[in-house]
PDB file of C-alpha atoms in Angstrom:
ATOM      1  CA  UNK A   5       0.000   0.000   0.000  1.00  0.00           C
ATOM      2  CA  UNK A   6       1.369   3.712  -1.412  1.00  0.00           C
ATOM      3  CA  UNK A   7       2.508   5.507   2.038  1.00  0.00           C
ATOM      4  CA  UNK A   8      -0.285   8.117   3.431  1.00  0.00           C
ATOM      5  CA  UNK A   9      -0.109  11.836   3.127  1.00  0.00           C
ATOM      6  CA  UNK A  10      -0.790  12.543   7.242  1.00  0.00           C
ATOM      7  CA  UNK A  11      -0.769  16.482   6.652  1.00  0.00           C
ATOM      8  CA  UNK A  12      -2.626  17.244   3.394  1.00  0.00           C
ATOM      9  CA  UNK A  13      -6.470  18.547   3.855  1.00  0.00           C
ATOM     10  CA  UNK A  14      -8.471  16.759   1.630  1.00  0.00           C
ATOM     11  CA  UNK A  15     -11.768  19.169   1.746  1.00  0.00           C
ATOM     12  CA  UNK A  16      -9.716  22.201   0.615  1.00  0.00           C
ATOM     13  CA  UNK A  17     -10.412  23.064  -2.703  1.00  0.00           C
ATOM     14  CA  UNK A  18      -6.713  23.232  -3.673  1.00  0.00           C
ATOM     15  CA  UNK A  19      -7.004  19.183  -2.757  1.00  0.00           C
ATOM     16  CA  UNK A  20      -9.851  18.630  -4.813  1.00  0.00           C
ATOM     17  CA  UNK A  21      -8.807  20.107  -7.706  1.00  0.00           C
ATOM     18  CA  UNK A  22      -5.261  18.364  -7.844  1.00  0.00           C
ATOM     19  CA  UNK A  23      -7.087  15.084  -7.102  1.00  0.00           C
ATOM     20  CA  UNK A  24      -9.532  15.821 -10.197  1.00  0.00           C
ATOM     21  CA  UNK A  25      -6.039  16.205 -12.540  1.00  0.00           C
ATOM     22  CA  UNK A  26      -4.773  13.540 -10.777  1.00  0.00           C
ATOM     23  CA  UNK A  27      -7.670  10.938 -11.044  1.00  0.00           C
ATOM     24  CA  UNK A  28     -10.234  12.404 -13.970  1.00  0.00           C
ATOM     25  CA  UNK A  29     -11.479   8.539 -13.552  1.00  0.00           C
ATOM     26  CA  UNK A  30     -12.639   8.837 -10.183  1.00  0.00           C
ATOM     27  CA  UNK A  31     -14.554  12.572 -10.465  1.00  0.00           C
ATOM     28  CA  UNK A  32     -17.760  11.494 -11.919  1.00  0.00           C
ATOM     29  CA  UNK A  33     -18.275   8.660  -8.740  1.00  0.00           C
ATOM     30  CA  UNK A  34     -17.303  11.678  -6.654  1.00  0.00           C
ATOM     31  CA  UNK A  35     -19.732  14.405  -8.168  1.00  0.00           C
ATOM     32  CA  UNK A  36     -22.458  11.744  -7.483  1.00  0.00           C
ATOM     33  CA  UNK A  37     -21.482  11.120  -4.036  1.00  0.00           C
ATOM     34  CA  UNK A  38     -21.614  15.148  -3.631  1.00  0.00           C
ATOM     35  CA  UNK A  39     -24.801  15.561  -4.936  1.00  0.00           C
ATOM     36  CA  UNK A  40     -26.101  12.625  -2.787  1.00  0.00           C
ATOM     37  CA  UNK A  41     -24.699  14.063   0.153  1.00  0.00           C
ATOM     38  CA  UNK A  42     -26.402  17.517  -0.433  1.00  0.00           C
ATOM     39  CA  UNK A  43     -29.921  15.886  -1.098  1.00  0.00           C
ATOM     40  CA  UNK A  44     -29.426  14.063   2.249  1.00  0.00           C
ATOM     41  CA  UNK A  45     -27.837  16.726   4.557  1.00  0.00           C
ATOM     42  CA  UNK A  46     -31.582  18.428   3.503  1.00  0.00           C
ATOM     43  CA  UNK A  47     -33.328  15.726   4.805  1.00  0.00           C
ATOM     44  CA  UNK A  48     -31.611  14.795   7.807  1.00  0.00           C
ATOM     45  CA  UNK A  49     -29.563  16.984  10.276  1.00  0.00           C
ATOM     46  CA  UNK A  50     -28.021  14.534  12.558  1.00  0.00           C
ATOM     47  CA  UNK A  51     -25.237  12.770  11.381  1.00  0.00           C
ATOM     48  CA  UNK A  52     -26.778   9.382  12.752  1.00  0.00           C
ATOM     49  CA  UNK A  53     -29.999   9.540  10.920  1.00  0.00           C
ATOM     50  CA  UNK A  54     -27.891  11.026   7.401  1.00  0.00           C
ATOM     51  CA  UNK A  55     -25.134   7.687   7.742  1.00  0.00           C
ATOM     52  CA  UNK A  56     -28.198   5.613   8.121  1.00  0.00           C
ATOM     53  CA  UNK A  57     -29.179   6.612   4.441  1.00  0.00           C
ATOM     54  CA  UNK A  58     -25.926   6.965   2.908  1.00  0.00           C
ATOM     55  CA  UNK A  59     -25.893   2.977   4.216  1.00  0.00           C
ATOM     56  CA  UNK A  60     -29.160   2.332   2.601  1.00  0.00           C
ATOM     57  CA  UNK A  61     -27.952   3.837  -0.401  1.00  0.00           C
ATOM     58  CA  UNK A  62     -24.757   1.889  -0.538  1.00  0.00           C
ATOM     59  CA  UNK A  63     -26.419  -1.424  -0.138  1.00  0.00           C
ATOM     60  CA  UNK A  64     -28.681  -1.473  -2.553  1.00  0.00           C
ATOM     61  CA  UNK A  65     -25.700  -1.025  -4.710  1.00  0.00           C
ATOM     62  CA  UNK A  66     -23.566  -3.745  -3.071  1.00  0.00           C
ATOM     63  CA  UNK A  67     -23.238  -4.529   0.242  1.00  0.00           C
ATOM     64  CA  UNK A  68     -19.536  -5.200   0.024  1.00  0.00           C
ATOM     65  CA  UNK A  69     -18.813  -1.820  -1.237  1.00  0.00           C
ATOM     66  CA  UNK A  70     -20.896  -0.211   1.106  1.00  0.00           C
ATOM     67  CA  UNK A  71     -18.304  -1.599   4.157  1.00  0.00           C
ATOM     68  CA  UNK A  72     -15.429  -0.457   2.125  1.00  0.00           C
ATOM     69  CA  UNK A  73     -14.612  -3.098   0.107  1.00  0.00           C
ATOM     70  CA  UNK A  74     -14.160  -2.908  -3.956  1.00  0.00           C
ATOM     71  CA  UNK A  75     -14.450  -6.978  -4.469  1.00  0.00           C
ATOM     72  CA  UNK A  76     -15.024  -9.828  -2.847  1.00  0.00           C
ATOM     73  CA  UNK A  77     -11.805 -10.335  -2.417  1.00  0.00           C
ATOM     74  CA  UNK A  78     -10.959  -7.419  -0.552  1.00  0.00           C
ATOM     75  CA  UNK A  79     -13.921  -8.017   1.608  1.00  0.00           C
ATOM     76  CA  UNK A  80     -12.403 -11.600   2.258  1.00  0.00           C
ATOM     77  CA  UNK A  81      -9.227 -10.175   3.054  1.00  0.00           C
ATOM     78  CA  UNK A  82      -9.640  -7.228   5.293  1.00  0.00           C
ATOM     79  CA  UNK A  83     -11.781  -9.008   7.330  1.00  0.00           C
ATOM     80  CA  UNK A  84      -9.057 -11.664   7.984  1.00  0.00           C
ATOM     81  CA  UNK A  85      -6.845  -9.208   8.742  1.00  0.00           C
ATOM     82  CA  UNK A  86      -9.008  -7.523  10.963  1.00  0.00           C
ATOM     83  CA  UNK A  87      -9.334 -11.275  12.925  1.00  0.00           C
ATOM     84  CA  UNK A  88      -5.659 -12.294  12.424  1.00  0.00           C
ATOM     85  CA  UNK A  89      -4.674  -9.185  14.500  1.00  0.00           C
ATOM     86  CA  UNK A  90      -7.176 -10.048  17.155  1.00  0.00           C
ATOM     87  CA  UNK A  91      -6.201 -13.733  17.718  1.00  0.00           C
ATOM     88  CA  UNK A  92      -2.659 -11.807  18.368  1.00  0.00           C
ATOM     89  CA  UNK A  93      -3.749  -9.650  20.775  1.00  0.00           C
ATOM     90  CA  UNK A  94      -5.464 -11.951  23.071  1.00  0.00           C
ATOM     91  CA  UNK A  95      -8.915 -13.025  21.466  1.00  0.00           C
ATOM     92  CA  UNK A  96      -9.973 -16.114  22.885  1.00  0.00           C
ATOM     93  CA  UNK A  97     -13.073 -18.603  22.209  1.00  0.00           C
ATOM     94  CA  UNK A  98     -14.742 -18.061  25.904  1.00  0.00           C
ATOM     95  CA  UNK A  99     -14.523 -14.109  25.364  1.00  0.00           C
ATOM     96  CA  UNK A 100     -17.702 -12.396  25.237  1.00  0.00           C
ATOM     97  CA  UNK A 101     -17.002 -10.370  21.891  1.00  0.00           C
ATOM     98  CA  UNK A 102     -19.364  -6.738  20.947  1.00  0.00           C
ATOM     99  CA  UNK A 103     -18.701  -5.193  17.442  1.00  0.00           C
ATOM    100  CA  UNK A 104     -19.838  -2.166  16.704  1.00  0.00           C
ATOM    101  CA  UNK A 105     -20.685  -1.177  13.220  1.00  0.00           C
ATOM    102  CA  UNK A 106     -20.114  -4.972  12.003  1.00  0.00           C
ATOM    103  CA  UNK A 107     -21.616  -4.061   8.453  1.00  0.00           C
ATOM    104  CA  UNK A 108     -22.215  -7.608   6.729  1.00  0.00           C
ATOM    105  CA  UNK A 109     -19.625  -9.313   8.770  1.00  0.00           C
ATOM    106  CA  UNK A 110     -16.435  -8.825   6.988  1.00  0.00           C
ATOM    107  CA  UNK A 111     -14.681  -9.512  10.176  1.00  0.00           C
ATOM    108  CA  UNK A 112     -17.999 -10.972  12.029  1.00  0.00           C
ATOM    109  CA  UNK A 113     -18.121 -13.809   9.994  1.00  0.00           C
ATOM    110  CA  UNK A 114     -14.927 -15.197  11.216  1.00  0.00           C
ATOM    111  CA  UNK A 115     -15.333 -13.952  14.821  1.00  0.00           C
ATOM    112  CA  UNK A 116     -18.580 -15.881  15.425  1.00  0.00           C
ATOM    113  CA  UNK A 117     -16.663 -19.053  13.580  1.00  0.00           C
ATOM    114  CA  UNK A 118     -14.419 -18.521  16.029  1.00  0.00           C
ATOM    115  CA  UNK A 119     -15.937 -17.793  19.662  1.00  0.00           C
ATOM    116  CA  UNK A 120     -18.179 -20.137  21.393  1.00  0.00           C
ATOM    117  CA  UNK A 121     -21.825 -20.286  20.334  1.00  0.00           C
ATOM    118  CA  UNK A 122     -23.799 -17.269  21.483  1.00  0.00           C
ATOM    119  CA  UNK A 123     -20.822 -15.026  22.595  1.00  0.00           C
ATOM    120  CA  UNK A 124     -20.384 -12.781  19.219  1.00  0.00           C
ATOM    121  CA  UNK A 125     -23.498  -9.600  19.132  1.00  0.00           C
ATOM    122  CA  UNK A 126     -23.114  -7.215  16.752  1.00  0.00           C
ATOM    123  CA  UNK A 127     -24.585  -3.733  16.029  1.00  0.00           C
ATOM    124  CA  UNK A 128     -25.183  -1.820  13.463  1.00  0.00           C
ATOM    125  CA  UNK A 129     -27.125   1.775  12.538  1.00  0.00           C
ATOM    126  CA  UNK A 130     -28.017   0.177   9.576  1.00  0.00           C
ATOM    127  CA  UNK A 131     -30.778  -2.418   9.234  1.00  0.00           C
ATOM    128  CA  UNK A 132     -30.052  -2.877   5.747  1.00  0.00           C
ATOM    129  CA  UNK A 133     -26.381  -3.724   6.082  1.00  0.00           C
ATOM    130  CA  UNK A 134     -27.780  -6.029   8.902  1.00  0.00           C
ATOM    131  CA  UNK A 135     -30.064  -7.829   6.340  1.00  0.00           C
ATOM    132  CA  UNK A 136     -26.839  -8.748   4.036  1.00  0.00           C
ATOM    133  CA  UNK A 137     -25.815  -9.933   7.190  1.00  0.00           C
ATOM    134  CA  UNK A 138     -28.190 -12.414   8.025  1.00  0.00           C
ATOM    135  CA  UNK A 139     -27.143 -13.521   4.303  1.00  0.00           C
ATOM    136  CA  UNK A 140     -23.577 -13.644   5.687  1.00  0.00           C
ATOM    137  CA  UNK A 141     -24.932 -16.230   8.809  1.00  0.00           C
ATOM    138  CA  UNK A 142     -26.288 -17.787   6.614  1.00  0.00           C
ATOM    139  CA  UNK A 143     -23.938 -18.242   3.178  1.00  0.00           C
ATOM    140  CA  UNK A 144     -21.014 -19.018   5.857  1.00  0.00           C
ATOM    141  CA  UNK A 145     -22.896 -21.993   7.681  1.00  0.00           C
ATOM    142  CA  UNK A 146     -22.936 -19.831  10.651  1.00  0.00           C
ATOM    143  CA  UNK A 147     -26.760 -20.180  12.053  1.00  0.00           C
ATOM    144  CA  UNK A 148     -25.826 -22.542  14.864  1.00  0.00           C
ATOM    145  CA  UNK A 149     -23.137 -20.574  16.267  1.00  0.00           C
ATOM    146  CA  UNK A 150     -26.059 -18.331  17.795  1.00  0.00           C
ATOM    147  CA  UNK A 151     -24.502 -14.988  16.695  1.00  0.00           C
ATOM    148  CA  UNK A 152     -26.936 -11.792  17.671  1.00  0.00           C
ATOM    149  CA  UNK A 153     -27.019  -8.687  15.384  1.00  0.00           C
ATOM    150  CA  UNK A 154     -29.025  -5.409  16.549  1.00  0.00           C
ATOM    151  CA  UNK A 155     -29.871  -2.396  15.052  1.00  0.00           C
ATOM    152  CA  UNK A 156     -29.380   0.241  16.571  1.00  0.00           C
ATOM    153  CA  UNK A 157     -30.386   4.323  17.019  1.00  0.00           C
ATOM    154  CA  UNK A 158     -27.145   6.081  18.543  1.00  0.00           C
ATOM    155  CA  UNK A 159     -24.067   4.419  20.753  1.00  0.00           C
ATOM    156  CA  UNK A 160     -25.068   5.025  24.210  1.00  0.00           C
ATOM    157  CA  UNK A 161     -24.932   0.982  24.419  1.00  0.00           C
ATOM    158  CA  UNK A 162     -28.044   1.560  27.414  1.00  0.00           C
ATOM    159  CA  UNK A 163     -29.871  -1.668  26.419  1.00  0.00           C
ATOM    160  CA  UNK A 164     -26.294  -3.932  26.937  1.00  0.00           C
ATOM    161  CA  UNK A 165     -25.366  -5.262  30.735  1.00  0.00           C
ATOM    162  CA  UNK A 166     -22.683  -3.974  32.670  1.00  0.00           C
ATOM    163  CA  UNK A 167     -19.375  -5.373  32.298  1.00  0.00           C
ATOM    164  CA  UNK A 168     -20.311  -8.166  30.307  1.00  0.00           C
ATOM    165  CA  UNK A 169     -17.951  -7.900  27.040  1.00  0.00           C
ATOM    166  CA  UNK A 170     -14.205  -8.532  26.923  1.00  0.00           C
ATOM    167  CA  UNK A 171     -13.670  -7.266  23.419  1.00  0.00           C
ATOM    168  CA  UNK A 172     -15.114  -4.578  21.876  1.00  0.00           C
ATOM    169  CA  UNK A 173     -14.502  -4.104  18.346  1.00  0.00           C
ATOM    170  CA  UNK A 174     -15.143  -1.170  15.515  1.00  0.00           C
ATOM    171  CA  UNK A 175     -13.359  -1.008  12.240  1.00  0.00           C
ATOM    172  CA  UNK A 176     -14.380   1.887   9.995  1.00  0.00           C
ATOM    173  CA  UNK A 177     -17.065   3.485  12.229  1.00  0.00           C
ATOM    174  CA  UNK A 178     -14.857   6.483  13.780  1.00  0.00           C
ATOM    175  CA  UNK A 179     -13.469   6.894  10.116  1.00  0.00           C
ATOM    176  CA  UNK A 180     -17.112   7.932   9.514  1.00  0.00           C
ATOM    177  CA  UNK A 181     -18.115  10.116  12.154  1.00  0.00           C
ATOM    178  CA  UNK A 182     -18.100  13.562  13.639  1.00  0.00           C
ATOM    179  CA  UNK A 183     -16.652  13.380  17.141  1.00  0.00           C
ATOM    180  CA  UNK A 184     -19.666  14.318  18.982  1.00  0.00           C
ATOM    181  CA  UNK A 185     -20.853  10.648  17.734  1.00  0.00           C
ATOM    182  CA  UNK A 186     -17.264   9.269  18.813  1.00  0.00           C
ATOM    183  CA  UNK A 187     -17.569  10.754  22.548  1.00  0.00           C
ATOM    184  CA  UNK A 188     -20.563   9.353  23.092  1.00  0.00           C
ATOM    185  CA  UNK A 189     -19.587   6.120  22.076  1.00  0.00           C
ATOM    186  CA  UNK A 190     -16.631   6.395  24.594  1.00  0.00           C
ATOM    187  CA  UNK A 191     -18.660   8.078  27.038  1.00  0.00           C
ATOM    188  CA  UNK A 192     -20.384   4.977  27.298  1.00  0.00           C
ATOM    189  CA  UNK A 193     -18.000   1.782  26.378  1.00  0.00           C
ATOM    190  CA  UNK A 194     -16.765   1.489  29.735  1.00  0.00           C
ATOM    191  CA  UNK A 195     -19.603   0.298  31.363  1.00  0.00           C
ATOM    192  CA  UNK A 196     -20.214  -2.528  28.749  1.00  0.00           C
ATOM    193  CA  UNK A 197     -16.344  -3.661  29.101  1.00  0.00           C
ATOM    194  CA  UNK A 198     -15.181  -6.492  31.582  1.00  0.00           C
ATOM    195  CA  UNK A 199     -12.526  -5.085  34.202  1.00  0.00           C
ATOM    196  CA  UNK A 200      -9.490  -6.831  31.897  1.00  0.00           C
ATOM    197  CA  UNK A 201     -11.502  -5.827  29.077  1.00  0.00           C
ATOM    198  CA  UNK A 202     -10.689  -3.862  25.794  1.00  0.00           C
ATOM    199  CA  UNK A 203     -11.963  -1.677  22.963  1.00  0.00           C
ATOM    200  CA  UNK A 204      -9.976  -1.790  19.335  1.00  0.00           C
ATOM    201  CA  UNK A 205     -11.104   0.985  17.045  1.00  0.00           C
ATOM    202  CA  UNK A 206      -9.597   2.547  13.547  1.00  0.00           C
ATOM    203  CA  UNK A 207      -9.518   5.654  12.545  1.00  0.00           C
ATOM    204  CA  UNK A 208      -8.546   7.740   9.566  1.00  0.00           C
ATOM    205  CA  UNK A 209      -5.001   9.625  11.109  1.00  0.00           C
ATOM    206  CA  UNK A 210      -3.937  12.853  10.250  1.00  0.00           C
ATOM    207  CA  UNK A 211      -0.974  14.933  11.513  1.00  0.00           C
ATOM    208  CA  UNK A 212      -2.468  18.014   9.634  1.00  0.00           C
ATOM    209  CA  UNK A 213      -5.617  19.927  10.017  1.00  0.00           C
ATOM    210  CA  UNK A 214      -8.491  17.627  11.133  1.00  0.00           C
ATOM    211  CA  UNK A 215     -11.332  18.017   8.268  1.00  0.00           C
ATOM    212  CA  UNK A 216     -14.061  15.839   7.418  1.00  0.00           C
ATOM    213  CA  UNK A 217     -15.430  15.467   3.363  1.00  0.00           C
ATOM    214  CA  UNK A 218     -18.614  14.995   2.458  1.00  0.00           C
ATOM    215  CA  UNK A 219     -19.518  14.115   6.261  1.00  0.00           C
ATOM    216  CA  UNK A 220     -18.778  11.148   5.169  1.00  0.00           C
ATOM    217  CA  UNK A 221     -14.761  10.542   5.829  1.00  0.00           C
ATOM    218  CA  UNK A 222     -13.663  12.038   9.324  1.00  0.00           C
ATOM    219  CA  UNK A 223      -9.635  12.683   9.954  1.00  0.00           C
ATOM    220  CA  UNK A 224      -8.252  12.865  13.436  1.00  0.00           C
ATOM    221  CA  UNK A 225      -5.234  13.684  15.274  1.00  0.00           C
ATOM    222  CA  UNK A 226      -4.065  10.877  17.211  1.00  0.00           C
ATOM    223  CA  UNK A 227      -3.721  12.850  20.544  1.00  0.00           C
ATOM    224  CA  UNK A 228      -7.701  14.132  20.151  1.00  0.00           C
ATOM    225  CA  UNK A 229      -8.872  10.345  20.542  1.00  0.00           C
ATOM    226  CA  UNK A 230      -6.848   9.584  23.337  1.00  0.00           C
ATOM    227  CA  UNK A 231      -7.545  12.601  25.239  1.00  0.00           C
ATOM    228  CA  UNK A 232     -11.160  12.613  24.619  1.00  0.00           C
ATOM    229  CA  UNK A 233     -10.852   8.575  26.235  1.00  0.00           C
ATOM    230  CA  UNK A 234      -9.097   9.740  29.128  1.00  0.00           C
ATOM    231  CA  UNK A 235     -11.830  12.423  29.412  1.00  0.00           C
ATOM    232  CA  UNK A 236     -14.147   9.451  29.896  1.00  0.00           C
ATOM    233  CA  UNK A 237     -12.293   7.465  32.758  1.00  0.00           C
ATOM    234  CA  UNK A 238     -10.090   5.064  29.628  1.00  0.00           C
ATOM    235  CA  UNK A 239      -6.753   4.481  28.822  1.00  0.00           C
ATOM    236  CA  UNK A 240      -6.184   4.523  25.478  1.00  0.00           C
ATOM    237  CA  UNK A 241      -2.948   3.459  23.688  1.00  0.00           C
ATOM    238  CA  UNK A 242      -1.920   3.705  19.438  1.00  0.00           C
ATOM    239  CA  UNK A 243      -1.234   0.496  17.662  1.00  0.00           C
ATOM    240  CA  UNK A 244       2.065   0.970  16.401  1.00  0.00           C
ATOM    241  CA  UNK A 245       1.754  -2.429  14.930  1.00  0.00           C
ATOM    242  CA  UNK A 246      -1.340  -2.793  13.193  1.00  0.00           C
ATOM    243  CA  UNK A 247       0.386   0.490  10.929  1.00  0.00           C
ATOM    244  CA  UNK A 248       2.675  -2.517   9.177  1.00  0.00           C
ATOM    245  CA  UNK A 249      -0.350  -4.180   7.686  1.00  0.00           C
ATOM    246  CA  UNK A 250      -1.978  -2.815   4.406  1.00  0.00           C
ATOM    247  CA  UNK A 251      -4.631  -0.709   5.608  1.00  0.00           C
ATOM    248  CA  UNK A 252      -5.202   2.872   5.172  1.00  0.00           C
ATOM    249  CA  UNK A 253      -6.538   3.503   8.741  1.00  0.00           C
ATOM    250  CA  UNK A 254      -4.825   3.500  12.184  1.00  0.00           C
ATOM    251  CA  UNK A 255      -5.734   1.982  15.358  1.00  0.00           C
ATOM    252  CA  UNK A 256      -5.997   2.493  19.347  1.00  0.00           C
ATOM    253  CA  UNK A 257      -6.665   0.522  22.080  1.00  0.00           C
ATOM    254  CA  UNK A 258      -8.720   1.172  24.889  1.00  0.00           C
ATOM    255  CA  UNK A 259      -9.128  -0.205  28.301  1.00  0.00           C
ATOM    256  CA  UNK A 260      -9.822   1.179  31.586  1.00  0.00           C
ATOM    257  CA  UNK A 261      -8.119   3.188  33.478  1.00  0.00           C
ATOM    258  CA  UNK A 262      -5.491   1.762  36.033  1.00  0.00           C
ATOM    259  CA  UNK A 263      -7.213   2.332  39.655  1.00  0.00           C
ATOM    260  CA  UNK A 264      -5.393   5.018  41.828  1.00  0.00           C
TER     261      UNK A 264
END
């Protein structure tokens, strides 16, 4: 994977423009992603409510693309990277596993494959991403492993228990939201987590300007997530290693705090 520009601003026009030059391919996909995104910030103002749709959209396209990924094969692949890091960093069978934002179950799939029957639930905004799902369940031979998908309205997490997950797990939701959508999340993720417990989360990095285009793609400075966990009670640590693998986001870890 071509290294990432951390500093450039990609909603300044400047940006755009070089891009266009750059890519004349990829403008008309983007015009129509523009003029989507106009249509839609008219009809809903929260950013929850407008992702829903851009989701629904998305979907009824292809429910691959609409996680991020071109082909199946890409699907395939990212989501075995995303579980190949995991059973590195600790995930075991018995763990009681949440995923936030698990899409069609790039990653899910193999999760629930992997964890004893009934431990995997997964959430999503979107109950049409959760319908392609189901598919997933059932296209990967899947139903008996008991797996539990929810929609959902927001990420307060206030119909879960307390303390009852070990992992939590969300790959390309932060990349997609405004941080008033990221702090609640974190407001509320410690409550779900087991004492030992951890959250994994990417996020598209800058070292720059943090900008957002098309409400769509969110970039963050590193030190805003983990001072906005520590806010909440977390300690929060960046993945040096998951930067090696080919993937255009970064990740952080989160756990609670150390008692005083």
């Amino acid at each position: 994977m071509p290294g990432r520009n951390l500093t450039v601003n990609r909603a300044t026009l400047g940006h755009r423009i070089g891009y266009a030059l750059r890519h004349p391919d990829r403008v008309p996909r983007h015009l129509a992603r523009a003029t989507r995104d106009m249509w839609l910030r008219h009809r809903h103002t929260d950013h929850i409510s407008y992702y829903r749709a851009v989701m629904r959209s998305d979907t009824r396209t292809n429910p691959n693309a609409a996680v991020g990924s071109s082909s199946r094969e890409r699907w395939l692949a990212l989501g075995a990277m995303q579980f190949d890091y995991l059973i590195g960093h600790g995930l075991r069978p018995e763990h009681r596993m949440l995923e936030i934002g698990c899409g069609n179950l790039r990653g899910g799939w193999r999760f629930i494959r992997h964890l004893e029957p009934g431990h995997y639930y997964g959430i999503d905004i979107s109950p049409d991403i959760l319908h392609a799902a189901q598919e997933t369940i059932v296209d990967m031979g899947l139903r008996q492993r008991l797996p539990t998908l929810t929609p959902v309205r927001d990420l307060t997490l206030r119909f879960l228990p307390d303390a009852h997950f070990d992992v939590v797990h969300a790959h390309s939701v932060f990349s997609h939201s405004p941080l008033p959508v990221i702090e609640e999340c974190l407001a509320h993720v410690g409550r779900v987590l087991t004492p030992g417990g951890w959250f994994d989360f990417t996020f598209d990095r800058t070292e720059g300007e943090e900008h957002h285009v098309l409400r769509e793609d969110f970039y963050y400075r590193t030190e805003t997530l983990l001072t906005l966990a520590a806010r909440h009670g977390l300690r929060a640590r960046f993945m040096d290693d998951w930067e090696a693998l080919p993937h255009g986001q970064s990740k952080i870890r989160v756990t609670h705090a150390a008692p005083n």
